[in-house]
Amino acid sequence: MSVLPRICRGSRAGCKILPIAGDTPATTNAFTLIELLVVIAIIIILAGLVLSTIGYVQRKAARSRAETEIASMSAAIESYKADNAIYPRPQPTPNTTTDTLDPKTMGDPTTANYKTASLVLYRALSGDTNLDRAVNATDQNFKIDGTTLSPPLTQLPQVYFTFKPNQLSPTDQTQTPVEFIRDPFGNSYGYSTAYQYDIDQGINPTHGYNPTFDLLSTDGGTTTNDVAGWIKNW
């Protein structure tokens, strides 16, 4: 049995216990490997929780913004209809833009169908028919589908909605032409009059969802299987 040094007997104040032979600073003061692994695991778990929370908040904010933008554009579309007796829709019909975009079968907002249809809506609401981000005399020469208007308008096109830079692609205001109306997920908004086209043909509507117009964001989805998560006006 080991005997405490004389200075430590009785546990007097100031007593100093000498280390047992074989003890080293590494074995008496440092973390063990298991403890370090546990700490690292906890940090990784916490980081994952923070990142997932940030992602959820950002996506929720994007959806909320899309809902607000769709409501605002829908109101502008109604104003356009009040002045022109028709919703934004290239004439004559059937057209190859808004009438042919069927959201029931076309769910990929990165396609040309979505982009060209959204440009029809952009021209109609912004008055910028030549897509240079400004309304000027040049815009009197084009229809909302971009074709030449003859004779031209005698005054500047009516502006029904002012788009912010982050609502258009490219988002850089110095770049022209405008390529499409951009949703918060970076894709084109969808604008369709396919349902209205079926009504005009006197047939039971099988295309589109809304008798007036369909305006939607696919929420980042790219197929019609994602329709339940779309942000839309119907």
C-alpha positions as YAML, in Angstrom:
chain: A
units: angstrom
residues:
- id: 1
  name: MET
  ca: [0.00, 0.00, 0.00]
- id: 2
  name: SER
  ca: [1.41, 3.41, -0.93]
- id: 3
  name: VAL
  ca: [2.02, 5.91, 1.86]
- id: 4
  name: LEU
  ca: [1.27, 9.60, 1.38]
- id: 5
  name: PRO
  ca: [4.25, 11.87, 1.66]
- id: 6
  name: ARG
  ca: [4.79, 13.34, 5.09]
- id: 7
  name: ILE
  ca: [3.62, 16.76, 3.95]
- id: 8
  name: CYS
  ca: [0.21, 15.35, 2.98]
- id: 9
  name: ARG
  ca: [-0.64, 13.33, 6.06]
- id: 10
  name: GLY
  ca: [-3.74, 14.65, 7.78]
- id: 11
  name: SER
  ca: [-4.76, 16.55, 4.68]
- id: 12
  name: ARG
  ca: [-3.48, 19.81, 6.03]
- id: 13
  name: ALA
  ca: [-4.09, 23.00, 4.06]
- id: 14
  name: GLY
  ca: [-1.60, 23.39, 1.28]
- id: 15
  name: CYS
  ca: [-1.10, 19.65, 0.97]
- id: 16
  name: LYS
  ca: [0.00, 18.66, -2.53]
- id: 17
  name: ILE
  ca: [-0.69, 15.17, -3.82]
- id: 18
  name: LEU
  ca: [2.12, 13.99, -6.03]
- id: 19
  name: PRO
  ca: [1.12, 12.21, -9.28]
- id: 20
  name: ILE
  ca: [1.29, 8.46, -9.29]
- id: 21
  name: ALA
  ca: [4.20, 7.05, -11.16]
- id: 22
  name: GLY
  ca: [3.32, 6.62, -14.87]
- id: 23
  name: ASP
  ca: [0.81, 9.50, -15.01]
- id: 24
  name: THR
  ca: [1.43, 12.08, -17.76]
- id: 25
  name: PRO
  ca: [-0.26, 15.39, -18.67]
- id: 26
  name: ALA
  ca: [-1.80, 13.68, -21.71]
- id: 27
  name: THR
  ca: [-3.61, 11.11, -19.58]
- id: 28
  name: THR
  ca: [-4.72, 13.47, -16.85]
- id: 29
  name: ASN
  ca: [-5.78, 16.67, -18.69]
- id: 30
  name: ALA
  ca: [-6.65, 15.96, -22.40]
- id: 31
  name: PHE
  ca: [-10.00, 14.88, -23.97]
- id: 32
  name: THR
  ca: [-10.24, 11.29, -24.97]
- id: 33
  name: LEU
  ca: [-10.82, 10.40, -28.64]
- id: 34
  name: ILE
  ca: [-14.39, 9.31, -27.89]
- id: 35
  name: GLU
  ca: [-15.16, 12.64, -26.22]
- id: 36
  name: LEU
  ca: [-13.84, 14.53, -29.24]
- id: 37
  name: LEU
  ca: [-15.95, 12.41, -31.61]
- id: 38
  name: VAL
  ca: [-19.05, 13.07, -29.51]
- id: 39
  name: VAL
  ca: [-18.45, 16.83, -29.60]
- id: 40
  name: ILE
  ca: [-17.90, 16.78, -33.37]
- id: 41
  name: ALA
  ca: [-21.10, 14.75, -33.87]
- id: 42
  name: ILE
  ca: [-23.11, 17.24, -31.81]
- id: 43
  name: ILE
  ca: [-21.72, 20.16, -33.83]
- id: 44
  name: ILE
  ca: [-22.62, 18.43, -37.11]
- id: 45
  name: ILE
  ca: [-26.17, 17.72, -35.90]
- id: 46
  name: LEU
  ca: [-26.67, 21.32, -34.76]
- id: 47
  name: ALA
  ca: [-25.31, 22.68, -38.06]
- id: 48
  name: GLY
  ca: [-27.71, 20.44, -39.97]
- id: 49
  name: LEU
  ca: [-30.65, 21.68, -37.92]
- id: 50
  name: VAL
  ca: [-29.68, 25.31, -38.52]
- id: 51
  name: LEU
  ca: [-29.27, 24.81, -42.27]
- id: 52
  name: SER
  ca: [-32.57, 22.96, -42.60]
- id: 53
  name: THR
  ca: [-34.34, 25.72, -40.69]
- id: 54
  name: ILE
  ca: [-32.81, 28.40, -42.91]
- id: 55
  name: GLY
  ca: [-33.84, 26.45, -46.02]
- id: 56
  name: TYR
  ca: [-37.41, 26.10, -44.74]
- id: 57
  name: VAL
  ca: [-37.67, 29.80, -43.93]
- id: 58
  name: GLN
  ca: [-36.29, 30.82, -47.33]
- id: 59
  name: ARG
  ca: [-38.68, 28.52, -49.21]
- id: 60
  name: LYS
  ca: [-41.64, 29.74, -47.18]
- id: 61
  name: ALA
  ca: [-40.66, 33.34, -47.95]
- id: 62
  name: ALA
  ca: [-40.38, 32.49, -51.67]
- id: 63
  name: ARG
  ca: [-43.86, 30.95, -51.69]
- id: 64
  name: SER
  ca: [-45.29, 33.96, -49.90]
- id: 65
  name: ARG
  ca: [-43.69, 36.30, -52.44]
- id: 66
  name: ALA
  ca: [-45.03, 34.24, -55.35]
- id: 67
  name: GLU
  ca: [-48.55, 34.37, -53.89]
- id: 68
  name: THR
  ca: [-48.30, 38.15, -53.57]
- id: 69
  name: GLU
  ca: [-46.95, 38.59, -57.10]
- id: 70
  name: ILE
  ca: [-49.62, 36.36, -58.64]
- id: 71
  name: ALA
  ca: [-52.35, 38.31, -56.82]
- id: 72
  name: SER
  ca: [-50.88, 41.62, -58.01]
- id: 73
  name: MET
  ca: [-50.48, 40.49, -61.62]
- id: 74
  name: SER
  ca: [-53.98, 39.00, -61.61]
- id: 75
  name: ALA
  ca: [-55.40, 42.37, -60.55]
- id: 76
  name: ALA
  ca: [-53.44, 44.06, -63.35]
- id: 77
  name: ILE
  ca: [-54.75, 41.49, -65.84]
- id: 78
  name: GLU
  ca: [-58.30, 42.34, -64.79]
- id: 79
  name: SER
  ca: [-57.55, 46.03, -65.36]
- id: 80
  name: TYR
  ca: [-56.22, 45.17, -68.82]
- id: 81
  name: LYS
  ca: [-59.39, 43.24, -69.55]
- id: 82
  name: ALA
  ca: [-61.56, 46.14, -68.38]
- id: 83
  name: ASP
  ca: [-59.87, 48.44, -70.90]
- id: 84
  name: ASN
  ca: [-59.53, 45.99, -73.80]
- id: 85
  name: ALA
  ca: [-62.56, 43.71, -73.34]
- id: 86
  name: ILE
  ca: [-60.26, 40.69, -73.47]
- id: 87
  name: TYR
  ca: [-57.60, 39.13, -71.29]
- id: 88
  name: PRO
  ca: [-54.02, 39.37, -72.58]
- id: 89
  name: ARG
  ca: [-54.14, 36.99, -75.51]
- id: 90
  name: PRO
  ca: [-52.55, 37.41, -78.94]
- id: 91
  name: GLN
  ca: [-55.01, 37.76, -81.79]
- id: 92
  name: PRO
  ca: [-56.18, 36.15, -83.96]
- id: 93
  name: THR
  ca: [-56.78, 32.92, -82.10]
- id: 94
  name: PRO
  ca: [-55.73, 30.21, -81.83]
- id: 95
  name: ASN
  ca: [-52.33, 31.67, -81.07]
- id: 96
  name: THR
  ca: [-49.13, 29.71, -80.59]
- id: 97
  name: THR
  ca: [-48.28, 31.13, -77.18]
- id: 98
  name: THR
  ca: [-50.91, 31.42, -74.46]
- id: 99
  name: ASP
  ca: [-53.47, 29.15, -76.14]
- id: 100
  name: THR
  ca: [-51.00, 26.30, -76.56]
- id: 101
  name: LEU
  ca: [-49.50, 26.37, -73.06]
- id: 102
  name: ASP
  ca: [-51.53, 23.73, -71.24]
- id: 103
  name: PRO
  ca: [-50.59, 23.51, -67.54]
- id: 104
  name: LYS
  ca: [-52.37, 20.17, -67.31]
- id: 105
  name: THR
  ca: [-49.74, 18.52, -69.50]
- id: 106
  name: MET
  ca: [-46.85, 21.00, -69.40]
- id: 107
  name: GLY
  ca: [-45.18, 21.32, -66.04]
- id: 108
  name: ASP
  ca: [-41.63, 22.35, -66.85]
- id: 109
  name: PRO
  ca: [-41.22, 26.15, -66.47]
- id: 110
  name: THR
  ca: [-37.77, 26.09, -68.09]
- id: 111
  name: THR
  ca: [-39.24, 25.35, -71.54]
- id: 112
  name: ALA
  ca: [-39.78, 27.85, -74.33]
- id: 113
  name: ASN
  ca: [-43.57, 27.40, -74.00]
- id: 114
  name: TYR
  ca: [-43.57, 28.98, -70.56]
- id: 115
  name: LYS
  ca: [-41.13, 31.74, -71.46]
- id: 116
  name: THR
  ca: [-42.86, 32.91, -74.64]
- id: 117
  name: ALA
  ca: [-46.27, 32.88, -72.95]
- id: 118
  name: SER
  ca: [-44.93, 34.90, -70.02]
- id: 119
  name: LEU
  ca: [-43.52, 37.46, -72.45]
- id: 120
  name: VAL
  ca: [-47.02, 37.98, -73.85]
- id: 121
  name: LEU
  ca: [-48.16, 38.83, -70.34]
- id: 122
  name: TYR
  ca: [-45.12, 41.04, -69.75]
- id: 123
  name: ARG
  ca: [-45.71, 43.08, -72.91]
- id: 124
  name: ALA
  ca: [-49.42, 43.46, -72.16]
- id: 125
  name: LEU
  ca: [-48.98, 44.61, -68.57]
- id: 126
  name: SER
  ca: [-45.77, 46.64, -68.81]
- id: 127
  name: GLY
  ca: [-46.31, 48.30, -72.19]
- id: 128
  name: ASP
  ca: [-42.73, 47.37, -73.08]
- id: 129
  name: THR
  ca: [-43.54, 45.54, -76.30]
- id: 130
  name: ASN
  ca: [-39.98, 45.52, -77.63]
- id: 131
  name: LEU
  ca: [-38.59, 44.09, -74.35]
- id: 132
  name: ASP
  ca: [-35.98, 46.80, -73.73]
- id: 133
  name: ARG
  ca: [-37.22, 47.50, -70.16]
- id: 134
  name: ALA
  ca: [-38.56, 50.94, -71.08]
- id: 135
  name: VAL
  ca: [-41.79, 52.28, -72.53]
- id: 136
  name: ASN
  ca: [-41.16, 54.62, -75.42]
- id: 137
  name: ALA
  ca: [-42.36, 55.42, -78.93]
- id: 138
  name: THR
  ca: [-40.81, 52.23, -80.31]
- id: 139
  name: ASP
  ca: [-43.33, 50.19, -78.32]
- id: 140
  name: GLN
  ca: [-46.17, 51.65, -80.37]
- id: 141
  name: ASN
  ca: [-45.08, 49.44, -83.27]
- id: 142
  name: PHE
  ca: [-45.54, 46.00, -81.72]
- id: 143
  name: LYS
  ca: [-48.36, 43.74, -80.59]
- id: 144
  name: ILE
  ca: [-48.24, 41.85, -77.29]
- id: 145
  name: ASP
  ca: [-46.84, 38.81, -79.08]
- id: 146
  name: GLY
  ca: [-43.97, 40.87, -80.47]
- id: 147
  name: THR
  ca: [-45.16, 40.98, -84.07]
- id: 148
  name: THR
  ca: [-45.41, 44.26, -85.96]
- id: 149
  name: LEU
  ca: [-48.53, 46.34, -85.37]
- id: 150
  name: SER
  ca: [-49.90, 48.10, -88.45]
- id: 151
  name: PRO
  ca: [-50.91, 50.81, -88.21]
- id: 152
  name: PRO
  ca: [-48.96, 51.59, -85.04]
- id: 153
  name: LEU
  ca: [-50.52, 53.04, -81.92]
- id: 154
  name: THR
  ca: [-50.92, 56.79, -81.82]
- id: 155
  name: GLN
  ca: [-49.84, 56.96, -78.18]
- id: 156
  name: LEU
  ca: [-47.66, 55.01, -75.77]
- id: 157
  name: PRO
  ca: [-49.03, 51.65, -74.59]
- id: 158
  name: GLN
  ca: [-50.87, 51.67, -71.29]
- id: 159
  name: VAL
  ca: [-48.87, 50.49, -68.27]
- id: 160
  name: TYR
  ca: [-50.86, 48.19, -65.98]
- id: 161
  name: PHE
  ca: [-48.05, 46.77, -63.88]
- id: 162
  name: THR
  ca: [-44.51, 47.87, -63.08]
- id: 163
  name: PHE
  ca: [-42.16, 44.93, -62.77]
- id: 164
  name: LYS
  ca: [-39.26, 45.04, -60.30]
- id: 165
  name: PRO
  ca: [-35.81, 43.93, -61.54]
- id: 166
  name: ASN
  ca: [-35.97, 40.67, -59.55]
- id: 167
  name: GLN
  ca: [-39.23, 39.80, -61.28]
- id: 168
  name: LEU
  ca: [-37.59, 39.65, -64.68]
- id: 169
  name: SER
  ca: [-34.87, 37.59, -66.28]
- id: 170
  name: PRO
  ca: [-32.12, 38.66, -66.59]
- id: 171
  name: THR
  ca: [-32.30, 40.41, -63.21]
- id: 172
  name: ASP
  ca: [-29.58, 42.82, -64.33]
- id: 173
  name: GLN
  ca: [-31.47, 45.88, -65.58]
- id: 174
  name: THR
  ca: [-28.72, 46.71, -68.06]
- id: 175
  name: GLN
  ca: [-29.29, 43.48, -69.99]
- id: 176
  name: THR
  ca: [-31.86, 43.27, -72.77]
- id: 177
  name: PRO
  ca: [-34.07, 41.86, -74.06]
- id: 178
  name: VAL
  ca: [-36.26, 40.64, -71.22]
- id: 179
  name: GLU
  ca: [-36.45, 36.84, -71.45]
- id: 180
  name: PHE
  ca: [-39.36, 35.98, -69.15]
- id: 181
  name: ILE
  ca: [-41.23, 36.96, -65.99]
- id: 182
  name: ARG
  ca: [-39.20, 35.35, -63.21]
- id: 183
  name: ASP
  ca: [-40.77, 33.68, -60.17]
- id: 184
  name: PRO
  ca: [-38.98, 33.59, -56.77]
- id: 185
  name: PHE
  ca: [-37.57, 30.16, -57.64]
- id: 186
  name: GLY
  ca: [-35.73, 31.47, -60.69]
- id: 187
  name: ASN
  ca: [-38.11, 29.98, -63.28]
- id: 188
  name: SER
  ca: [-40.69, 31.46, -65.62]
- id: 189
  name: TYR
  ca: [-44.22, 32.13, -64.43]
- id: 190
  name: GLY
  ca: [-46.82, 30.25, -66.43]
- id: 191
  name: TYR
  ca: [-49.60, 32.17, -68.21]
- id: 192
  name: SER
  ca: [-52.20, 30.25, -70.19]
- id: 193
  name: THR
  ca: [-55.49, 30.86, -72.01]
- id: 194
  name: ALA
  ca: [-55.86, 27.23, -73.14]
- id: 195
  name: TYR
  ca: [-59.19, 26.79, -71.32]
- id: 196
  name: GLN
  ca: [-60.57, 29.90, -73.03]
- id: 197
  name: TYR
  ca: [-59.48, 28.53, -76.40]
- id: 198
  name: ASP
  ca: [-61.53, 25.36, -75.85]
- id: 199
  name: ILE
  ca: [-64.57, 27.50, -74.99]
- id: 200
  name: ASP
  ca: [-64.08, 29.50, -78.19]
- id: 201
  name: GLN
  ca: [-64.09, 26.25, -80.16]
- id: 202
  name: GLY
  ca: [-67.41, 25.26, -78.60]
- id: 203
  name: ILE
  ca: [-65.96, 22.09, -77.10]
- id: 204
  name: ASN
  ca: [-65.90, 20.75, -73.57]
- id: 205
  name: PRO
  ca: [-62.73, 22.28, -72.07]
- id: 206
  name: THR
  ca: [-59.99, 19.72, -71.53]
- id: 207
  name: HIS
  ca: [-57.03, 22.11, -71.40]
- id: 208
  name: GLY
  ca: [-56.06, 24.48, -68.63]
- id: 209
  name: TYR
  ca: [-57.79, 24.94, -65.30]
- id: 210
  name: ASN
  ca: [-59.41, 28.38, -65.27]
- id: 211
  name: PRO
  ca: [-62.11, 29.71, -67.65]
- id: 212
  name: THR
  ca: [-60.44, 33.14, -67.65]
- id: 213
  name: PHE
  ca: [-56.67, 32.53, -67.48]
- id: 214
  name: ASP
  ca: [-54.15, 30.41, -65.63]
- id: 215
  name: LEU
  ca: [-51.31, 32.19, -63.84]
- id: 216
  name: LEU
  ca: [-48.91, 30.02, -61.88]
- id: 217
  name: SER
  ca: [-45.53, 29.31, -60.36]
- id: 218
  name: THR
  ca: [-44.48, 25.67, -60.23]
- id: 219
  name: ASP
  ca: [-42.68, 26.23, -56.90]
- id: 220
  name: GLY
  ca: [-39.47, 24.95, -58.45]
- id: 221
  name: GLY
  ca: [-41.14, 21.78, -59.76]
- id: 222
  name: THR
  ca: [-40.65, 20.60, -63.32]
- id: 223
  name: THR
  ca: [-43.48, 18.10, -63.90]
- id: 224
  name: THR
  ca: [-47.25, 18.03, -63.64]
- id: 225
  name: ASN
  ca: [-46.82, 15.58, -60.76]
- id: 226
  name: ASP
  ca: [-45.88, 18.63, -58.69]
- id: 227
  name: VAL
  ca: [-49.16, 20.48, -59.35]
- id: 228
  name: ALA
  ca: [-50.36, 20.08, -55.75]
- id: 229
  name: GLY
  ca: [-47.50, 22.32, -54.64]
- id: 230
  name: TRP
  ca: [-47.93, 24.97, -57.36]
- id: 231
  name: ILE
  ca: [-48.81, 28.56, -56.44]
- id: 232
  name: LYS
  ca: [-51.67, 29.50, -58.73]
- id: 233
  name: ASN
  ca: [-54.72, 31.68, -59.31]
- id: 234
  name: TRP
  ca: [-57.29, 28.88, -59.28]
...
